[in-house]
Amino acid sequence: SQQGEEDPQALSIQEGENATMNCSYKTSINNLQWYRQNSGRGLVHLILIRSNEREKHSGRLRVTLDTSKKSSSLLITASRAADTASYFCAPLTQGGSEKLVFGKGTKLTVNP
Amino acid sequence: DAGVTQSPTHLIKTRGQQVTLRCSPKSGHDTVSWYQQALGQGPQFIFQYYEEEERQRGNFPDRFSGHQFPNYSSELNVNALLLGDSALYLCASSLFRGGRYEQYFGPGTRLTVT
């Protein structure tokens, strides 16, 4: 496992705007996952992108992966107040039940 | 289909005491991982159980121990509590094999050590 580093650490936007957060990692991966955590609660799995994929969509979420730059981005379109949460990326080297190593995350605030 | 459940929700203990936290995995899952999350930080991996054995361990002292039961549920035990053990403890379940890599997290147990 390796730790992903999320950037920015904090992001504040207005409802309806798009939010983009980035994740960088250091060595080659099998897949990369994004999780969301509402304040003081458990993490929710959002999306998984495999190393041979470049882009993936799920509802208002769009994830890109650039393995040459060892980076991923998560775009939330038409944000809502309910999207206010911390977002974490987890790059996995092997897959399977590999342990997840989290950075400090990106704290997103969506103002109504 | 019940998700991951944890008990208790909140717990207050005194330094030096011992605590046991419990986790029931999502139906169909056979692997349980435990994470500690201090305020303002990301979750840190404590250990993982599969087939009633500890398979992976993070950088945590031996005061942290665990157990997995035949029904895949798990316990996290912390002995000789320190103030620094105050945190949100998260349990996550997954399938050890099968190509599904997502981990499903419970709501957590908030431990306060005074």
XYZ file of C-alpha atoms in Angstrom, chain A residues 95-98, chain B residues 25-32 48 50 72 92-104:
28
model
C -5.699 -4.847 -4.944
C -7.544 -7.458 -2.942
C -7.912 -6.739 0.760
C -4.850 -4.570 0.826
C -19.130 -6.954 8.806
C -21.388 -6.476 5.841
C -23.253 -9.627 4.874
C -21.075 -11.816 2.644
C -17.791 -10.243 3.706
C -15.071 -12.271 5.386
C -12.391 -9.699 6.174
C -12.396 -7.000 8.834
C -6.777 -6.735 9.486
C -9.200 -12.898 7.875
C -16.561 -12.971 10.793
C -14.199 -1.819 7.515
C -15.217 -5.068 5.890
C -14.324 -6.532 2.515
C -13.878 -9.748 0.606
C -10.384 -11.193 0.852
C -10.564 -12.512 -2.691
C -12.929 -12.164 -5.603
C -11.787 -9.039 -7.358
C -13.930 -6.647 -5.347
C -11.569 -4.164 -3.744
C -13.982 -1.772 -2.075
C -14.003 -1.612 1.695
C -17.239 -0.834 3.487
